[in-house]
XYZ file of C-alpha atoms in Angstrom:
438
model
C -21.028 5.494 9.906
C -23.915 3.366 10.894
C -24.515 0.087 8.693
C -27.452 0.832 6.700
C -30.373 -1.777 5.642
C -29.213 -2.254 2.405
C -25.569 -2.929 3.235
C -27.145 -5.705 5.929
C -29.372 -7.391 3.335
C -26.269 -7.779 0.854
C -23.885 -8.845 3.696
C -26.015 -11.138 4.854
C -26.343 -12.768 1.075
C -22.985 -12.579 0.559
C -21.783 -14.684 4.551
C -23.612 -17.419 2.838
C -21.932 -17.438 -0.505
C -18.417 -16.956 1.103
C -18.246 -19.103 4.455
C -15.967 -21.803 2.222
C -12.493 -20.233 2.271
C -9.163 -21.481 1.076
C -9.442 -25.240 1.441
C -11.000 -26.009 4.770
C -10.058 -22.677 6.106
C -11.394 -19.042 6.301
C -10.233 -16.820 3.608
C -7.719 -14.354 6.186
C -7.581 -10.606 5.233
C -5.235 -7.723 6.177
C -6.337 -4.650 5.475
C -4.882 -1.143 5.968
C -7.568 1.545 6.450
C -10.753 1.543 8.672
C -13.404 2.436 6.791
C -16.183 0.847 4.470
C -13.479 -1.763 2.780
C -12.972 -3.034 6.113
C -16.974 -3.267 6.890
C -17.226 -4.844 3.509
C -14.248 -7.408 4.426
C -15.551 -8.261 7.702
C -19.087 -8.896 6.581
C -18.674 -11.159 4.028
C -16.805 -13.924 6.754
C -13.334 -13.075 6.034
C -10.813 -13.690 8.459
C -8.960 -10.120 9.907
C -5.104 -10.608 10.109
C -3.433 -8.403 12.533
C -1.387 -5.961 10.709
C 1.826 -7.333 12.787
C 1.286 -10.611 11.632
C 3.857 -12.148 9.061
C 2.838 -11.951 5.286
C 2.481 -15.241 4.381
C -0.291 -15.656 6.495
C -3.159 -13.545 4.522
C -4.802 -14.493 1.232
C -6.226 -10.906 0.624
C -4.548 -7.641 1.593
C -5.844 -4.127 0.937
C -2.975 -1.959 1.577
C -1.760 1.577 0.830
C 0.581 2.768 -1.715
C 3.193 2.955 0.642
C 3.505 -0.259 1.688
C 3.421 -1.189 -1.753
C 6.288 0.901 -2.464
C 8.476 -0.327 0.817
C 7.438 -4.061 0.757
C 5.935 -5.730 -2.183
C 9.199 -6.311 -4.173
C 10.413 -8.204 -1.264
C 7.370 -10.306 -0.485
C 6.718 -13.920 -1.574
C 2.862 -14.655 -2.462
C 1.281 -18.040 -3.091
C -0.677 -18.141 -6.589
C -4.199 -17.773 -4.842
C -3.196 -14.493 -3.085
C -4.586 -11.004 -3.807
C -3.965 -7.561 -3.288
C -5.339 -3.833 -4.084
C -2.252 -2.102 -6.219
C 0.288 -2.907 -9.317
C 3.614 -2.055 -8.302
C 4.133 0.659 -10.856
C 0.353 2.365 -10.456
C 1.579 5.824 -10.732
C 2.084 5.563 -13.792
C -1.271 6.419 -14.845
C -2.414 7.770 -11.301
C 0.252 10.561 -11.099
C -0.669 13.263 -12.562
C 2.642 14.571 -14.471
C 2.992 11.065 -15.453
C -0.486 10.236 -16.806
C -0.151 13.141 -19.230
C 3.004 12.415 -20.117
C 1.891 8.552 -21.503
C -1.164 10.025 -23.161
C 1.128 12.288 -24.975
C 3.424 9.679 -25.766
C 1.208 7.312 -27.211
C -0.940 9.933 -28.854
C 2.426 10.862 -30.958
C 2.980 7.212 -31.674
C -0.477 6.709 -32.978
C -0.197 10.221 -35.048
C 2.891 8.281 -36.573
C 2.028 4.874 -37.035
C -2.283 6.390 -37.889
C -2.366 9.819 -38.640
C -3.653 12.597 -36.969
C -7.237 11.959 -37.757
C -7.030 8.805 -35.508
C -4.303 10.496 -32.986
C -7.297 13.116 -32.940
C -9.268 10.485 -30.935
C -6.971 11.202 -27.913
C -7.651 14.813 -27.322
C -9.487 14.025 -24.550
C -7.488 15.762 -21.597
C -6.449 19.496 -21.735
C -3.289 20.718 -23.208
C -0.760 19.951 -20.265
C 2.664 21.284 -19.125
C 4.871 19.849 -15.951
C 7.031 22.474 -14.250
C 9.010 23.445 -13.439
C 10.766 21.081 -16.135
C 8.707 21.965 -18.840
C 8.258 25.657 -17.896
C 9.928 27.298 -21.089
C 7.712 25.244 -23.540
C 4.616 26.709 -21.286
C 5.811 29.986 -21.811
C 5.912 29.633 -25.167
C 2.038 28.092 -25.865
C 0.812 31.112 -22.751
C 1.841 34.131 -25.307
C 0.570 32.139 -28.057
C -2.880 32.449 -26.157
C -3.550 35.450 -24.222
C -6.464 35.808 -21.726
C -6.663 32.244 -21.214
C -7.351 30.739 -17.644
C -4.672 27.534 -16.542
C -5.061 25.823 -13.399
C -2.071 24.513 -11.342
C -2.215 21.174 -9.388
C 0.664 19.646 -7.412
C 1.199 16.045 -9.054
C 1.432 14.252 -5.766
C -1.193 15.812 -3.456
C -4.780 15.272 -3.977
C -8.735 16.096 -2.208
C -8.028 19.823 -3.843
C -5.235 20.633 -2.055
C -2.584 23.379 -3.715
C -4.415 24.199 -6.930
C -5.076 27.673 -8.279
C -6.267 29.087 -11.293
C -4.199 31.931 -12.771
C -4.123 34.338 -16.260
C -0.537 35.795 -15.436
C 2.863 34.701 -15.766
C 3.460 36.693 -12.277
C 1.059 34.506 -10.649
C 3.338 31.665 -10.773
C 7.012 33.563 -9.477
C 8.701 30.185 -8.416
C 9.115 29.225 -11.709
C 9.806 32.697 -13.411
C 13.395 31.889 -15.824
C 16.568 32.433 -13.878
C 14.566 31.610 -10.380
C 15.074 27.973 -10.669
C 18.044 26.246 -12.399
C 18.119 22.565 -11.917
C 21.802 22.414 -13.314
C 22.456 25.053 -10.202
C 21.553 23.249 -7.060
C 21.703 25.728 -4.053
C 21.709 24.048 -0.997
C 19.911 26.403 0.875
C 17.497 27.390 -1.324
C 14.500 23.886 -1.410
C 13.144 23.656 -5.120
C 9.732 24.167 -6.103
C 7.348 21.641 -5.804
C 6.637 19.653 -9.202
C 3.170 21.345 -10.441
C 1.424 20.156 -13.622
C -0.367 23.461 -15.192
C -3.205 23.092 -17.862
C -5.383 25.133 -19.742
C -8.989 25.443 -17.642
C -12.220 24.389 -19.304
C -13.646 27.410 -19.513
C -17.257 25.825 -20.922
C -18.314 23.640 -18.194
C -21.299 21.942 -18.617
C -23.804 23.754 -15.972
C -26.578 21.900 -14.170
C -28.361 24.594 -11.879
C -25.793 27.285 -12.882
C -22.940 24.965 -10.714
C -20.082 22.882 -12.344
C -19.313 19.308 -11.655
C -17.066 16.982 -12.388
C -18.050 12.584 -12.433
C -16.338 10.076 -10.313
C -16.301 7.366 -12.498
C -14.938 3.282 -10.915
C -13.083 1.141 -13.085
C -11.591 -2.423 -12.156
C -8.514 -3.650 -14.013
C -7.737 -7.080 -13.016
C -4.882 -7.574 -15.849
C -2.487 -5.517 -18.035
C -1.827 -8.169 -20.036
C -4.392 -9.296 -21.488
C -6.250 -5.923 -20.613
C -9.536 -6.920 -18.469
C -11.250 -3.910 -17.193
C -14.760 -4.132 -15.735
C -16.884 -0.662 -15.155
C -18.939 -0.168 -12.066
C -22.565 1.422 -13.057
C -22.717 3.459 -10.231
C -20.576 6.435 -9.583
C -21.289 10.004 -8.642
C -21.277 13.579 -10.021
C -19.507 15.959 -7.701
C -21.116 19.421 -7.614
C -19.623 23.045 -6.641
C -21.095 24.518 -4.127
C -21.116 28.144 -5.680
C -22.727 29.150 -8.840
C -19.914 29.097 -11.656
C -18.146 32.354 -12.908
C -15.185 33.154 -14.457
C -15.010 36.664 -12.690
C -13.497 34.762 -9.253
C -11.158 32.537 -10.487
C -9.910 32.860 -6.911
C -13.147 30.867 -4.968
C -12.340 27.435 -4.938
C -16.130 26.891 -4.116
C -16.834 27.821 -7.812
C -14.027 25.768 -9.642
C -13.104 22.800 -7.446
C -15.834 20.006 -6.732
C -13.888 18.065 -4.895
C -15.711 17.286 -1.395
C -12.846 17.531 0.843
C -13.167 21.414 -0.732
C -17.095 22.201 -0.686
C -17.531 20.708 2.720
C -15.416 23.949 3.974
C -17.967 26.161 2.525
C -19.710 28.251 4.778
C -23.144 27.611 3.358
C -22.321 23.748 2.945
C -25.357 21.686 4.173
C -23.969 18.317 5.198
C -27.236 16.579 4.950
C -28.094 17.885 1.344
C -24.335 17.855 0.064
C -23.075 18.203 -3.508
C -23.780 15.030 -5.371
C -25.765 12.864 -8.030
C -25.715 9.515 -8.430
C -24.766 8.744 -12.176
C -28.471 7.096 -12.703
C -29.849 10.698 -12.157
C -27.516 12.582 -14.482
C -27.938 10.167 -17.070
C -31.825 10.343 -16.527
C -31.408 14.546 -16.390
C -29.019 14.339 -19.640
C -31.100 11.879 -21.475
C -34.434 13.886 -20.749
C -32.794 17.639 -22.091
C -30.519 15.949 -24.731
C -32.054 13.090 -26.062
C -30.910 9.525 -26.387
C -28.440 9.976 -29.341
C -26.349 12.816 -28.003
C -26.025 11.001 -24.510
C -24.946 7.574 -26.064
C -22.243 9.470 -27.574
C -20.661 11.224 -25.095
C -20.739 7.950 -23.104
C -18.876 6.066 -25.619
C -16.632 8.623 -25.508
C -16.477 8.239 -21.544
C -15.576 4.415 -22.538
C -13.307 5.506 -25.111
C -11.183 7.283 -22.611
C -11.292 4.573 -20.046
C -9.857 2.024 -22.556
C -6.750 4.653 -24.116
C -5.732 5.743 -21.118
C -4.926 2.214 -19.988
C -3.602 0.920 -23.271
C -1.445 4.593 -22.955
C 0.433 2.601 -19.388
C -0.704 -1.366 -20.949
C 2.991 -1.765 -21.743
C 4.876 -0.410 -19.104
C 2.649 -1.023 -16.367
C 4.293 -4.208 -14.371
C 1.463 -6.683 -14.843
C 1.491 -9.288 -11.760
C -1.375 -12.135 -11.324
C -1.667 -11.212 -7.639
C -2.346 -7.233 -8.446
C -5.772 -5.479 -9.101
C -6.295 -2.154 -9.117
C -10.196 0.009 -8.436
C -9.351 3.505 -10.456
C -11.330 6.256 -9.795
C -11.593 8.313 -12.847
C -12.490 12.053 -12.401
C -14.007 13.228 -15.940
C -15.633 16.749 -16.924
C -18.004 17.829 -19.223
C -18.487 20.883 -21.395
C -21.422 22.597 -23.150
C -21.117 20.391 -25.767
C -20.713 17.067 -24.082
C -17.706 16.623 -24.835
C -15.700 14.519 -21.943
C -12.783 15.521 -20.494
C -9.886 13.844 -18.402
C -8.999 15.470 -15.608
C -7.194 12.874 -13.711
C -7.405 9.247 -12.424
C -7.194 8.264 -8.422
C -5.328 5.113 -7.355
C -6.609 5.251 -4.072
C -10.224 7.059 -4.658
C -11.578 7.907 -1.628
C -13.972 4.943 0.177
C -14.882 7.542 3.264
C -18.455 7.966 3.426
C -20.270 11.528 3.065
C -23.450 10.123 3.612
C -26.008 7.652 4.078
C -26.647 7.127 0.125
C -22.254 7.358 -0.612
C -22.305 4.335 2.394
C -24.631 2.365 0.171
C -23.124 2.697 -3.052
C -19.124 2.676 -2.060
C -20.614 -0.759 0.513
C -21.864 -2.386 -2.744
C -19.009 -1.238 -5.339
C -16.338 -2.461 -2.966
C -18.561 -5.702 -2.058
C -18.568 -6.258 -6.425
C -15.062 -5.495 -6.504
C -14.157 -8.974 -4.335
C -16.758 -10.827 -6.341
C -14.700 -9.936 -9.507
C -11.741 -10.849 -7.995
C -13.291 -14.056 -6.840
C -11.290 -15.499 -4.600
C -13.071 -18.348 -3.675
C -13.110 -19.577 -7.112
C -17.265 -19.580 -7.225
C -17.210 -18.030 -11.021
C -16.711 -19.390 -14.248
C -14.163 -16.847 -15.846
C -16.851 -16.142 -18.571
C -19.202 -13.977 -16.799
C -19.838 -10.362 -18.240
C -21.981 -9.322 -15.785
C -20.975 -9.426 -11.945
C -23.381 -7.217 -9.190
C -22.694 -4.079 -10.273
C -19.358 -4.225 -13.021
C -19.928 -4.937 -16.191
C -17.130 -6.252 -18.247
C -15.896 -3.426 -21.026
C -12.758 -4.810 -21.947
C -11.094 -8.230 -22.471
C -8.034 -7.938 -24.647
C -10.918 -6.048 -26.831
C -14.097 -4.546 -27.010
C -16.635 -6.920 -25.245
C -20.307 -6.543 -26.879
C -23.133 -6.806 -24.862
C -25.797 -9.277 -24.505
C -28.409 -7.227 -22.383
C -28.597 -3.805 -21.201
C -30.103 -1.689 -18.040
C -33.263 -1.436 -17.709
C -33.357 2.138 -18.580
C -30.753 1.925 -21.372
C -31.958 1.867 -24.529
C -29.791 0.063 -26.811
C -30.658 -0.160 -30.513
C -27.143 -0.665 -32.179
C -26.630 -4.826 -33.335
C -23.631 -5.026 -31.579
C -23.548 -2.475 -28.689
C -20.660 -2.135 -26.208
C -21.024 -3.696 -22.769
C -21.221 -0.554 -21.413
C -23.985 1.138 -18.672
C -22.867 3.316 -17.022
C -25.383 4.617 -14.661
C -28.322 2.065 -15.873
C -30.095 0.856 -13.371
C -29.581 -2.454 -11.676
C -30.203 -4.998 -8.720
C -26.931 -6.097 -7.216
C -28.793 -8.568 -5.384
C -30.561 -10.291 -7.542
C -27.558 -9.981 -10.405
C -25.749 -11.522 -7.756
C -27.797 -14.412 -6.816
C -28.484 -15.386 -11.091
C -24.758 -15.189 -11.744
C -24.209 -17.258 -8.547
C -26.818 -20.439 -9.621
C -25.233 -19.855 -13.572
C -21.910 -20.575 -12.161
C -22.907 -23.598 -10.511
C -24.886 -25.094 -13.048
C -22.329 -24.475 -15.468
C -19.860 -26.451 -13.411
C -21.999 -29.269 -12.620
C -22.167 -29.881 -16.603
């Protein structure tokens, strides 16, 4: 992908800000795919590490889960050094696993609260893993017939495996007697592990087509929890109108791109998306102000429970960062949904416009992490992230320009608001400095 204007104007802001590396040195980088993070890493002055190289000698490193998985407990890292992953990140990013914590701390809070405030966490669809918890999903399936539930391997992701389904028969490998854990046959491979919940059967329709949001989310620390949300994000569009009459056409029910891009009417050049500043401008203009602010507080809402759900068992490490992309739905009557969260959300580019925005989230994600020490540690505001979250609600002292805010003490929160990363940039950039000259 060709760099585009934009992304050239930013980079060439952000080589002068970041020419000073560690001491009298270059800040050195490793980083393990080839797309825009490595454009954004080489841009800004960084650097590049061979991958053979030993670790000690890179102060940045974005790597994949699986090196995290073979290497990082073994590793020694000097205090400054930073990488893309917490060691235990699957935690909230598989998919069995995520709804397993939710479930577990929405029980504590219905015991510690009550269920009006565990009522605050029914924000993701009643859930079932199999084939482990296929007898309990038996049970709540007769309790509810006619209903739709879509299957989705827990470890795979872009679409792949999932199926919707209203009969037991549709799902034969884990019909009773079929599998038996306690009966190991050797010859005989057991069924892959499939999480199976009940389908949303009231999107919210834009055009007659469903979408989903990709939403960013930065969590520098566990403990405290500090988690900064990017403005920009996208909505994700299907590339058939939406019916429940062909449960079987993934181009109605799945918006994920790797999916629509098969389509045989898929136009490459118009493709399937919004930016969030146009679906908050299209929600706010057939809605009003009042309905939108709430379902976005309820966006925030789930962003902050579902990482206070993995907050205590997530192994917090100074060196560790992680970008989450959360995938959320809405129905008819705005309510949001969880549908999953991405440890690794995809920073391929469909498109001229997905270059831009993934070029400048990425860029905002290193001046968060701020590496070369240029911040303060007080900022609230940095390009693009603003900061929702630091060991508790963080209120906001200015808002987009297009976000109306009337509430005294309004959440730090604006999502798709418009903003300049540039020139946000460049003012917290001179605050820094004059605050440290003082």
């Amino acid at each position: 992908m060709s760099k585009t204007s934009g992304s050239n104007k930013n980079a060439n802001y952000v080589s002068k800000l970041t020419k000073r590396g560690i001491g009298d040195r270059a800040i050195r980088f490793k980083c393990s795919l080839s797309n825009t993070i490595l454009d954004v890493l080489r841009y800004r002055g960084w650097q590049e590490v061979q991958s053979d190289s030993s670790n000690n000698e890179w102060d940045f490193y974005w790597c994949d889960i699986g090196w995290m998985k073979e290497y990082f407990d073994h590793c020694y890292m000097e205090e400054h050094v930073r990488i893309c992953h917490f060691r235990n990140h699957y935690e909230l990013t598989r998919k069995n696993l995520m709804v397993k914590n939710l479930k577990r701390m929405k029980k504590q809070i219905d015991r510690e609260l009550g269920k009006i405030e565990a009522s605050s966490w029914d924000f993701f669809p009643t859930t079932f893993e199999l084939p482990s918890e296929y007898h309990i999903f038996v049970e709540e399936f007769k309790r509810n017939p006619g209903t739709i539930w879509i299957m989705k391997p827990v470890a795979k992701s872009q679409g792949k495996g999932i199926f919707l389904f209203r009969k037991l028969k549709d799902i034969t490998d884990w019909k009773k007697g079929e599998y038996r854990p306690s009966q190991p046959e050797p010859d005989k491979e057991a069924p892959e592990t499939y999480v199976v919940s009940r389908y949303i059967e009231n999107p919210y329709l834009i055009g007659g087509r469903k979408f989903d949001i990709r939403i960013y989310v930065l969590v520098i620390s566990y403990i405290p929890l500090k988690v900064w949300l990017y403005r920009g994000g996208f909505a994700r569009f299907s590339n058939s109108r939406f019916s429940l009459d062909s449960i079987d056409d993934a181009f109605v029910h799945l918006t994920n791109v790797a999916v629509q891009k098969t389509a045989p009417d898929y136009d490459p050049d118009k493709g399937c998306k919004w930016s969030t500043q146009q679906l908050r401008q299209y929600l706010m203009a057939k809605h009003g102000y009042e309905k939108v602010d709430k379902m976005f507080k309820l966006m925030d809402e789930i962003y902050i429970k579902s990482l206070q759900s993995v907050q205590k068992i997530m192994i917090n490490d100074k060196h560790c960062f992680e970008l989450y992309g959360y995938d959320i739905l809405l129905d008819t009557n705005l309510k949001p949904w969880l549908l999953e969260v991405n440890a690794s959300p995809s920073l391929t580019a469909s498109s001229k416009e997905d270059y831009e925005l993934k070029f400048g989230l990425l860029d905002d994600v290193l001046n968060v992490i701020d590496i070369e020490s240029r911040l303060t540690s007080k900022e609230k505001h940095i390009g693009g992230f603003d900061l929702i979250w630091d060991d508790g609600p963080v209120m906001s002292d200015d808002c987009g320009m297009d976000c109306i805010n009337t509430a005294a003490y309004a959440s730090n929160s604006h999502l798709g608001c418009y903003f300049d990363r540039i020139k946000q940039l460049r003012q917290t950039h001179k605050a820094a400095n004059l605050a440290k000259k003082s």
